Structures are given as structure tokens and as C-alpha cells.
PDB file of C-alpha atoms in Angstrom:
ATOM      1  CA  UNK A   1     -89.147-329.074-118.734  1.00 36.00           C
ATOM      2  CA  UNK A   2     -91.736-326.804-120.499  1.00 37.00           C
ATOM      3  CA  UNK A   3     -91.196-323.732-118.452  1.00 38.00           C
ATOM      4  CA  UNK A   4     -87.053-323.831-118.624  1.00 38.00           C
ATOM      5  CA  UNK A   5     -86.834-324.334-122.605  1.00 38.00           C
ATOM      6  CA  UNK A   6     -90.182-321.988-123.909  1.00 40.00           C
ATOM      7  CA  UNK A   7     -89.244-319.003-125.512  1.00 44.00           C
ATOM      8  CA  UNK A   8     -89.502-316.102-123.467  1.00 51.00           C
ATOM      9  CA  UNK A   9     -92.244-313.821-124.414  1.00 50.00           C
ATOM     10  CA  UNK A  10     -91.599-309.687-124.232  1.00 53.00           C
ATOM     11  CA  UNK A  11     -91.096-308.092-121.362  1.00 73.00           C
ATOM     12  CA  UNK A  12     -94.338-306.376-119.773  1.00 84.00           C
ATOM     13  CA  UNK A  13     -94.251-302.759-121.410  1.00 90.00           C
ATOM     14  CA  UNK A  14     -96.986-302.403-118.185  1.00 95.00           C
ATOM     15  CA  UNK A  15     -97.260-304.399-115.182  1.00 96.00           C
ATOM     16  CA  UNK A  16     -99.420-304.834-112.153  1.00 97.00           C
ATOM     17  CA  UNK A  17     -98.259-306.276-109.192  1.00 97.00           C
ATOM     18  CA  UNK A  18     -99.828-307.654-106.061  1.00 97.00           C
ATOM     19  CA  UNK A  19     -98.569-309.510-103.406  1.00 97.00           C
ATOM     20  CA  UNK A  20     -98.065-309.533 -99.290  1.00 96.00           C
ATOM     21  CA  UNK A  21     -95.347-308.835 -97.361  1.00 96.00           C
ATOM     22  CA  UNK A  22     -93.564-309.163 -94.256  1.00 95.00           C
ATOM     23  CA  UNK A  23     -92.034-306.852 -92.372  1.00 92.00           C
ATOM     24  CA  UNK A  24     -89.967-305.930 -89.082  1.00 90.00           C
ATOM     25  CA  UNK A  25     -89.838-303.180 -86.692  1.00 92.00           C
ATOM     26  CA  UNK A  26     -88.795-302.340 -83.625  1.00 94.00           C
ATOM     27  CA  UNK A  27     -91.639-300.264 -81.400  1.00 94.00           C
ATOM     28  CA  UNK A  28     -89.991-300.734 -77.852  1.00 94.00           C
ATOM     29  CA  UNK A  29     -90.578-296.638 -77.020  1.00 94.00           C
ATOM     30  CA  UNK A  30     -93.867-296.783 -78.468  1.00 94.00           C
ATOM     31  CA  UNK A  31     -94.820-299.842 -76.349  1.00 95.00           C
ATOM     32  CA  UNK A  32     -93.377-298.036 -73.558  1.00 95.00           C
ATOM     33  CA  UNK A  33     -95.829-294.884 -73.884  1.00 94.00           C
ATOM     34  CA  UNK A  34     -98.689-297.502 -74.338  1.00 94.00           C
ATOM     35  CA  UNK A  35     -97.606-299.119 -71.235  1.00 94.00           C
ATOM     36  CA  UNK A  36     -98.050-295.544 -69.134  1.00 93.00           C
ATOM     37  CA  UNK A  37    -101.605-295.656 -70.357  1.00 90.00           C
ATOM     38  CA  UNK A  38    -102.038-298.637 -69.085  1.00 92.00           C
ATOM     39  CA  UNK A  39    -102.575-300.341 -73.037  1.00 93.00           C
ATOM     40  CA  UNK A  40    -101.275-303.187 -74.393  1.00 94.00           C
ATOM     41  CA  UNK A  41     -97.884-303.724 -76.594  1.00 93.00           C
ATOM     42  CA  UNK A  42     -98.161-304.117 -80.484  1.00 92.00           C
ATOM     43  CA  UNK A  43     -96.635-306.780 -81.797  1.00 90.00           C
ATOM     44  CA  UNK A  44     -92.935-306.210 -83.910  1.00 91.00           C
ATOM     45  CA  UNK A  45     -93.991-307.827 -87.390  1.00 90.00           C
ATOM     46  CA  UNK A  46     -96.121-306.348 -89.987  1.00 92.00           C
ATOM     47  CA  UNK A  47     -98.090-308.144 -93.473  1.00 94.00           C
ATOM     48  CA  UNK A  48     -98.657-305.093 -95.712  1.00 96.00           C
ATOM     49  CA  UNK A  49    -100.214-305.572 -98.634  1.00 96.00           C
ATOM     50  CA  UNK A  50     -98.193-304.538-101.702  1.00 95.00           C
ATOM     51  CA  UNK A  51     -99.557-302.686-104.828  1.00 95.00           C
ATOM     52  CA  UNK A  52     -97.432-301.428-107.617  1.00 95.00           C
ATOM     53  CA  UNK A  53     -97.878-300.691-111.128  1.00 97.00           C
ATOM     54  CA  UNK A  54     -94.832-300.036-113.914  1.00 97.00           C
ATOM     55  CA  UNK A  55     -93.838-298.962-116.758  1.00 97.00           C
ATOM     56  CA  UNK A  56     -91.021-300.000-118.956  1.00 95.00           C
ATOM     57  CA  UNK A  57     -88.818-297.204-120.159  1.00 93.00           C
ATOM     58  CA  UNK A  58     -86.085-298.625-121.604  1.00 89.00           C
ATOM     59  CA  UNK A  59     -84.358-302.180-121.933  1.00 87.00           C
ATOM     60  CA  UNK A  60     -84.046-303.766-118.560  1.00 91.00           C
ATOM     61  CA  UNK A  61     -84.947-300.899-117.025  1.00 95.00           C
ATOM     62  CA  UNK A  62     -89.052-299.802-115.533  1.00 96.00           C
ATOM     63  CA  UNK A  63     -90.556-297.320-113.386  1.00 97.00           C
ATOM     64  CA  UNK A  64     -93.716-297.143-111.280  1.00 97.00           C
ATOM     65  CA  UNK A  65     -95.181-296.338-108.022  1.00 98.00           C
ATOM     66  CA  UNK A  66     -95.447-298.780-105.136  1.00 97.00           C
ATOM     67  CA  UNK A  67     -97.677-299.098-102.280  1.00 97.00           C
ATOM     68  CA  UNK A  68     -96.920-300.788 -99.153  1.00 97.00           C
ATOM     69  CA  UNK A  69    -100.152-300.733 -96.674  1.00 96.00           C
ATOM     70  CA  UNK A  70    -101.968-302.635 -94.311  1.00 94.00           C
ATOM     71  CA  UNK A  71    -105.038-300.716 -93.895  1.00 87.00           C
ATOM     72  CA  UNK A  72    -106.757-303.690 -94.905  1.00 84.00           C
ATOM     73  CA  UNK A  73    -105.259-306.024 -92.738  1.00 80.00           C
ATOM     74  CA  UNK A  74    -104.039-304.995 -89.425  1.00 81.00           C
ATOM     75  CA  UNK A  75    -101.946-307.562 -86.882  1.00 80.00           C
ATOM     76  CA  UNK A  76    -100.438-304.602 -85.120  1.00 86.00           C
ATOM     77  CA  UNK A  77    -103.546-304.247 -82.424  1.00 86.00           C
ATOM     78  CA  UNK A  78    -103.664-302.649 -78.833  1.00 90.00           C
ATOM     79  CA  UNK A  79    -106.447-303.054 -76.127  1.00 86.00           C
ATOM     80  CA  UNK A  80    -109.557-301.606 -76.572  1.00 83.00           C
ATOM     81  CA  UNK A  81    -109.724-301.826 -80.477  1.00 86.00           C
ATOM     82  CA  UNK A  82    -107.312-299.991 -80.659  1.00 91.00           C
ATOM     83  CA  UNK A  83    -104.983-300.512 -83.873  1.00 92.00           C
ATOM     84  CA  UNK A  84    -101.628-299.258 -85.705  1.00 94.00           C
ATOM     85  CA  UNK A  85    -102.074-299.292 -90.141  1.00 94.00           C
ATOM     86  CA  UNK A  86     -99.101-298.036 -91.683  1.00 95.00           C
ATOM     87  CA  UNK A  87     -99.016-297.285 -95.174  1.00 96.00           C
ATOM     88  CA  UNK A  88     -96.079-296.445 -97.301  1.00 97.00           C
ATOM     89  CA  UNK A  89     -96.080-295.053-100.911  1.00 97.00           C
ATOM     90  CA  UNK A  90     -92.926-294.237-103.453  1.00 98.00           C
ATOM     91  CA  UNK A  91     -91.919-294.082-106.830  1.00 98.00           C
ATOM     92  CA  UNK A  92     -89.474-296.974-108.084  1.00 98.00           C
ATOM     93  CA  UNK A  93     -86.986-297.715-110.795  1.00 97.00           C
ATOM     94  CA  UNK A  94     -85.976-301.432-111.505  1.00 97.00           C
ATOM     95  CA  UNK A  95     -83.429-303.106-113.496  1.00 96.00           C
ATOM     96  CA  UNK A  96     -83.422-306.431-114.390  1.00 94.00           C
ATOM     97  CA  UNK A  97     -82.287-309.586-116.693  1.00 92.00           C
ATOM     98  CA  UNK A  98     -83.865-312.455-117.501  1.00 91.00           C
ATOM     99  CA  UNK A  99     -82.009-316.247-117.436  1.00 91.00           C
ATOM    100  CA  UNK A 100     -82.910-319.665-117.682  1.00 90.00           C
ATOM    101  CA  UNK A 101     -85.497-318.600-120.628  1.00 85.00           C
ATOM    102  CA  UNK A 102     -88.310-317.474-118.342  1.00 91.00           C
ATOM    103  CA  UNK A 103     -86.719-316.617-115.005  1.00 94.00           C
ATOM    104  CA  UNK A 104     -85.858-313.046-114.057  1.00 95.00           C
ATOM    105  CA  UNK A 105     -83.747-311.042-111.768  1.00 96.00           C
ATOM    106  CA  UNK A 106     -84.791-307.631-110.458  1.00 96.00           C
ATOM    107  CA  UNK A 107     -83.388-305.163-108.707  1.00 97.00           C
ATOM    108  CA  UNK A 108     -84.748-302.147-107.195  1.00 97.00           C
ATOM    109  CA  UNK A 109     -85.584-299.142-104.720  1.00 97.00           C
ATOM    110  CA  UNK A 110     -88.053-296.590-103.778  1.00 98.00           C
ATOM    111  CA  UNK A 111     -87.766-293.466-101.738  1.00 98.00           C
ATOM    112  CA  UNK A 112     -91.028-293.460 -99.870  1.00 97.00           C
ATOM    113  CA  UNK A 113     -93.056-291.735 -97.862  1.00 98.00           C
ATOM    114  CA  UNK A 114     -94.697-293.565 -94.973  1.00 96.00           C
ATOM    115  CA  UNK A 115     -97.795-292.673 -92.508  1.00 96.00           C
ATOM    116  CA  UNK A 116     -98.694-294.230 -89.137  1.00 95.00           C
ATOM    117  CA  UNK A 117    -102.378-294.094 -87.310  1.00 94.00           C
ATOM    118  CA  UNK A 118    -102.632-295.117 -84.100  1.00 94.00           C
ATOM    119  CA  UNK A 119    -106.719-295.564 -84.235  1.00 90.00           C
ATOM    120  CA  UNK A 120    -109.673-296.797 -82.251  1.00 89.00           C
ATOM    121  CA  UNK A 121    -113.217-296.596 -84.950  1.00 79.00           C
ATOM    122  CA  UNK A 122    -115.671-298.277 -82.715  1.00 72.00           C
ATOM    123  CA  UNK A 123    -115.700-295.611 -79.941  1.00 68.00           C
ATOM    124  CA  UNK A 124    -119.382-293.557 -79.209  1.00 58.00           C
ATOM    125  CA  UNK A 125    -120.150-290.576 -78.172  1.00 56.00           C
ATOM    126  CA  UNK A 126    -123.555-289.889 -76.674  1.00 52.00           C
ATOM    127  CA  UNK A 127    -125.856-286.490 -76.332  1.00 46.00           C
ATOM    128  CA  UNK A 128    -127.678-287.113 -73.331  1.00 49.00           C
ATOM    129  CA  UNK A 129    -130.305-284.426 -73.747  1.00 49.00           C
ATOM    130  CA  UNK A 130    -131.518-285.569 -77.172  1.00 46.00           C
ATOM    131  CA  UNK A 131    -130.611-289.688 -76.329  1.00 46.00           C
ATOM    132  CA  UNK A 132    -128.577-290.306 -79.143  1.00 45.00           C
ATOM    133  CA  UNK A 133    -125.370-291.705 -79.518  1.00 53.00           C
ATOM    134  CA  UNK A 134    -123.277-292.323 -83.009  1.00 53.00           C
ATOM    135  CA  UNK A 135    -120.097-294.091 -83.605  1.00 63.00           C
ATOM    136  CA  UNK A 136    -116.869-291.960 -83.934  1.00 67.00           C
ATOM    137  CA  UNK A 137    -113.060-292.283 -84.301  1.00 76.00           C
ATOM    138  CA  UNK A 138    -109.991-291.547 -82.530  1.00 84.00           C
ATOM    139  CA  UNK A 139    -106.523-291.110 -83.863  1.00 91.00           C
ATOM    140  CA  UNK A 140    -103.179-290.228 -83.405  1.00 93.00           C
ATOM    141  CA  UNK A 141    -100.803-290.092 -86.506  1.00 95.00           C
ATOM    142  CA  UNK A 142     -97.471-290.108 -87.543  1.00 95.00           C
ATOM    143  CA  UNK A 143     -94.882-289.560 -90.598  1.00 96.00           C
ATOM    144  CA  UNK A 144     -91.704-290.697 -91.666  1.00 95.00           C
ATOM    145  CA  UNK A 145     -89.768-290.604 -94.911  1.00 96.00           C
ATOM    146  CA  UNK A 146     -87.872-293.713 -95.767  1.00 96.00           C
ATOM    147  CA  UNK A 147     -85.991-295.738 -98.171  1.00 97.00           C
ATOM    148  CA  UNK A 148     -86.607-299.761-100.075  1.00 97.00           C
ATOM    149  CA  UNK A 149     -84.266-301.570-101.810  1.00 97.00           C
ATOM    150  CA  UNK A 150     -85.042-305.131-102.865  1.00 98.00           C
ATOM    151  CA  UNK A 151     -83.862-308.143-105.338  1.00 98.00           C
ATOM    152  CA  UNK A 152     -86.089-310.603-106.558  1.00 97.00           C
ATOM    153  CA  UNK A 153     -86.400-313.438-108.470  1.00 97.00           C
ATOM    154  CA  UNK A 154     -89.565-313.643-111.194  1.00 96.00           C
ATOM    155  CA  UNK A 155     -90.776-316.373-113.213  1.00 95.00           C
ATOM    156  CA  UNK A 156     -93.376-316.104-116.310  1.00 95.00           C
ATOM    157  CA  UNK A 157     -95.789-318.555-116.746  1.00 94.00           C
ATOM    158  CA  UNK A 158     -98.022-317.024-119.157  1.00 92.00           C
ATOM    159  CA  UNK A 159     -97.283-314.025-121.550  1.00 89.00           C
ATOM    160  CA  UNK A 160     -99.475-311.638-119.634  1.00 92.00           C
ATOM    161  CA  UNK A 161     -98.828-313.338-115.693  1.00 95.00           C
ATOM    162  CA  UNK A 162     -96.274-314.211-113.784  1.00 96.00           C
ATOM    163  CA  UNK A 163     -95.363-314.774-109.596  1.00 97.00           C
ATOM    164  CA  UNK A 164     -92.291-313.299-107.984  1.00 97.00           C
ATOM    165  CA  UNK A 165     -90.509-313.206-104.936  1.00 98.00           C
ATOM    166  CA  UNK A 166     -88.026-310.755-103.586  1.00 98.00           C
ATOM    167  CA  UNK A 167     -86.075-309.888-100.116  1.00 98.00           C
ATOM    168  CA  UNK A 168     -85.095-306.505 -99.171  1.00 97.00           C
ATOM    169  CA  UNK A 169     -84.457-303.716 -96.619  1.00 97.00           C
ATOM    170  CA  UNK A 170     -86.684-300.850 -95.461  1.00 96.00           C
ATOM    171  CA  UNK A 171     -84.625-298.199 -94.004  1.00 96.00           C
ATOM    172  CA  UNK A 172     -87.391-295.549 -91.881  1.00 96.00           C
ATOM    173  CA  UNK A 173     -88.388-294.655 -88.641  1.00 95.00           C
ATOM    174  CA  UNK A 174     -91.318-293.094 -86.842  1.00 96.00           C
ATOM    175  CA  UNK A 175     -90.212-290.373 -84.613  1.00 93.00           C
ATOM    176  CA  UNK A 176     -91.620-289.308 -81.162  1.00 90.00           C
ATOM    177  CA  UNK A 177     -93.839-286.682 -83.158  1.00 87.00           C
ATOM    178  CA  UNK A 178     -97.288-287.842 -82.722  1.00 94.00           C
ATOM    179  CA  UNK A 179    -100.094-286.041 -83.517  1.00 92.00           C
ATOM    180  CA  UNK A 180    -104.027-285.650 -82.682  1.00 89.00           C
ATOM    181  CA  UNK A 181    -106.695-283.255 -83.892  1.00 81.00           C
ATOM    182  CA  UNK A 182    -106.219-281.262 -80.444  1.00 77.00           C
ATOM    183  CA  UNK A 183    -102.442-281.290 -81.096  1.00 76.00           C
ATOM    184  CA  UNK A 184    -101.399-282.782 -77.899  1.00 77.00           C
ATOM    185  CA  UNK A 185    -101.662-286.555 -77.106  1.00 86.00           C
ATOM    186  CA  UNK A 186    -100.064-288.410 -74.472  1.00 87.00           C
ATOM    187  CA  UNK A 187     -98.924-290.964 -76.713  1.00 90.00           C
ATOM    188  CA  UNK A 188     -95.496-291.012 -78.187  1.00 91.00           C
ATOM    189  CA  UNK A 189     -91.914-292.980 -78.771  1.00 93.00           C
ATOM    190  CA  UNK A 190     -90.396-293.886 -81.986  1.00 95.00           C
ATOM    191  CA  UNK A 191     -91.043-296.872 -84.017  1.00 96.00           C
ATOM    192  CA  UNK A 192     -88.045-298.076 -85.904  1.00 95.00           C
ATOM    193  CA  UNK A 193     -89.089-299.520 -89.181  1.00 94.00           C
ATOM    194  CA  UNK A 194     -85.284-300.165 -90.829  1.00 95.00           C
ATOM    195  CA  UNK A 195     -85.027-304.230 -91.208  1.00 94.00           C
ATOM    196  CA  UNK A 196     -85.487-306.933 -93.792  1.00 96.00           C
ATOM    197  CA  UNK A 197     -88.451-306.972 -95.639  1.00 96.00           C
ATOM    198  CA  UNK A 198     -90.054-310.522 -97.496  1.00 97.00           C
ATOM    199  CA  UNK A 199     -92.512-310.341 -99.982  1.00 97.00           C
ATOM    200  CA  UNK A 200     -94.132-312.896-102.723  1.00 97.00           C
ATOM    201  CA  UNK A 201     -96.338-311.282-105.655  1.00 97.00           C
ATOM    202  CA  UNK A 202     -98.426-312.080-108.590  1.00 98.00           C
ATOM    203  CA  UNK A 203     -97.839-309.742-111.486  1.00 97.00           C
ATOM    204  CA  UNK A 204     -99.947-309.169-114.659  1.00 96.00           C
ATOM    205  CA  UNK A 205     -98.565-307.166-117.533  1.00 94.00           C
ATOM    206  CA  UNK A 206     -99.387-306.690-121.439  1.00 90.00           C
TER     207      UNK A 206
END
């Protein structure tokens, strides 16, 4: 009864946000270019880890930059250590309206630019005249620009923290243009990253 009849404190003039997601894609043509080389399929979800700070500019209305990554955390693994981060970073703008005393409702999007690495870091290499051998990496990488829209639902509990959750749509895809250092790679195919995205969040602000 507390939370729905406090006074609302002032909206965050900055906030921090943290929080994981889930997300969809749809990496049939990639799996099929692993499959020639005789790898093994990636699975179709993805948890990124979501960082964003903002800024309110006017009533009802912030700004920031967001950060959608799961360098950290990586489900989307092949054979032979080999695995697939994907970050994506934007700038957003967010409107929103609070009810219900300390609930609020967001809405928001972010044009974003997103980066794929296909990447194995435990490989060696090994000079057999000298004896030694050292750890190295191999990658293959990939770009896309894309598009986030979301709506959420926040609720303060204290004047400087609050948790959130939101659903939304990521609209991107990875093309066929994959990269290596050599600039030829036998792996390609597009990963299709447009469908529903899920994420819950903890937020600080002051």
C-alpha cells in the first residue's frame, strides 16, 4: 500500500541502467556455412547484457546511449571453442509518464550500430625451431546497422533506484559479408536479427 500512495520523487535528471536481455534471431545461412566446415550450429536466442546511461532534456522526454552486448556472456557457441558475441551500440530518446504515483511508462528507440565476431581465443601456434608455442586468436567479423524500439513499464522504489521491464523489436540483419584479417574466409550467410526483444533492468539515477 506504501509503494501505490508515496509521493513520487523527481524524475532522474541522470540515470544508469543495467539489466539482461533476451533476444531472437534467425542464423539458418550461417548454420549452413558452419555445416560445410563440418562445425556445429549456434543456437537462435541471445542474453545480451544491457548498459545505458541518460539524460533528461526536457519533461517526459531523455536521451542517452545504449549498449546491447554479450561479450561477457556468450550462449551462441560452435565446436572447437569457437563462439559468436554480438554487440550493439546507439543513441536513444525516450518519452514517458508516470501513473499510479510511482509507476512509469516508457517509450523508446535507438538507431544502432551492431558488430558480430565469429571467434576461437584458445587456439596456439607453435615455432618449432625455437620450441615455443603462445596462445592466439582467430576471427571473422561482421556489421550491420539496425533499429530498437521498446515500451516498458518502471517502478521507483527509492528516490535514486528503481527496476524496469520492457518488450520490444530489433529490426537488423547480418549480411553474407564476413570478414578475416586475410580478407577471405570460407565462412558466410546472413544472420537475421529483426524479432522481439525482452529485457528486465535495474536503474539508478540522481
Amino acid at each position: 500500500m506504501v509503494i501505490f500512495f508515496s509521493p513520487l520523487s523527481a524524475q532522474y535528471k541522470v540515470g544508469y541502467r543495467i539489466g539482461l536481455g533476451i533476444g531472437f534471431t534467425k542464423p539458418d545461412k550461417f548454420n549452413d556455412s558452419l555445416a560445410e566446415q563440418e562445425m556445429s550450429k549456434i543456437g537462435s536466442a541471445w542474453f545480451p547484457l544491457n548498459y545505458d546511461v541518460s539524460i533528461n532534456i526536457y519533461p517526459s522526454l531523455r536521451v542517452g546511449y545504449k549498449k546491447l552486448s554479450t561479450r561477457l556472456i556468450t550462449y551462441n557457441r560452435s565446436s572447437g571453442d569457437y563462439i559468436l558475441p554480438i554487440v550493439y551500440r546507439g543513441i536513444t530518446a525516450e518519452s514517458y509518464f508516470t501513473f499510479w504515483k510511482r509507476f512509469e511508462a516508457n517509450f523508446g528507440f535507438s538507431p544502432m550500430y551492431g558488430k558480430a565476431v565469429f571467434m576461437n581465443k584458445k587456439l596456439t601456434a607453435s615455432d618449432e625451431t625455437l620450441g615455443v608455442e603462445s596462445s592466439t586468436t582467430a576471427e571473422v567479423t561482421n556489421s550491420a546497422f539496425g533499429f530498437f524500439s521498446w515500451v516498458g513499464v518502471r517502478l521507483y522504489l527509492l528516490p535514486f533506484f528503481s527496476v524496469e521491464g520492457s518488450a520490444g523489436y530489433l529490426y537488423a540483419k547480418f549480411d553474407d559479408s564476413w570478414k578475416s584479417a586475410s580478407g577471405s574466409t570460407p565462412i558466410s550467410g546472413q544472420i537475421k536479427m529483426s524479432k522481439p526483444f525482452l529485457r528486465v533492468a535495474a536503474v539508478a539515477g540522481w
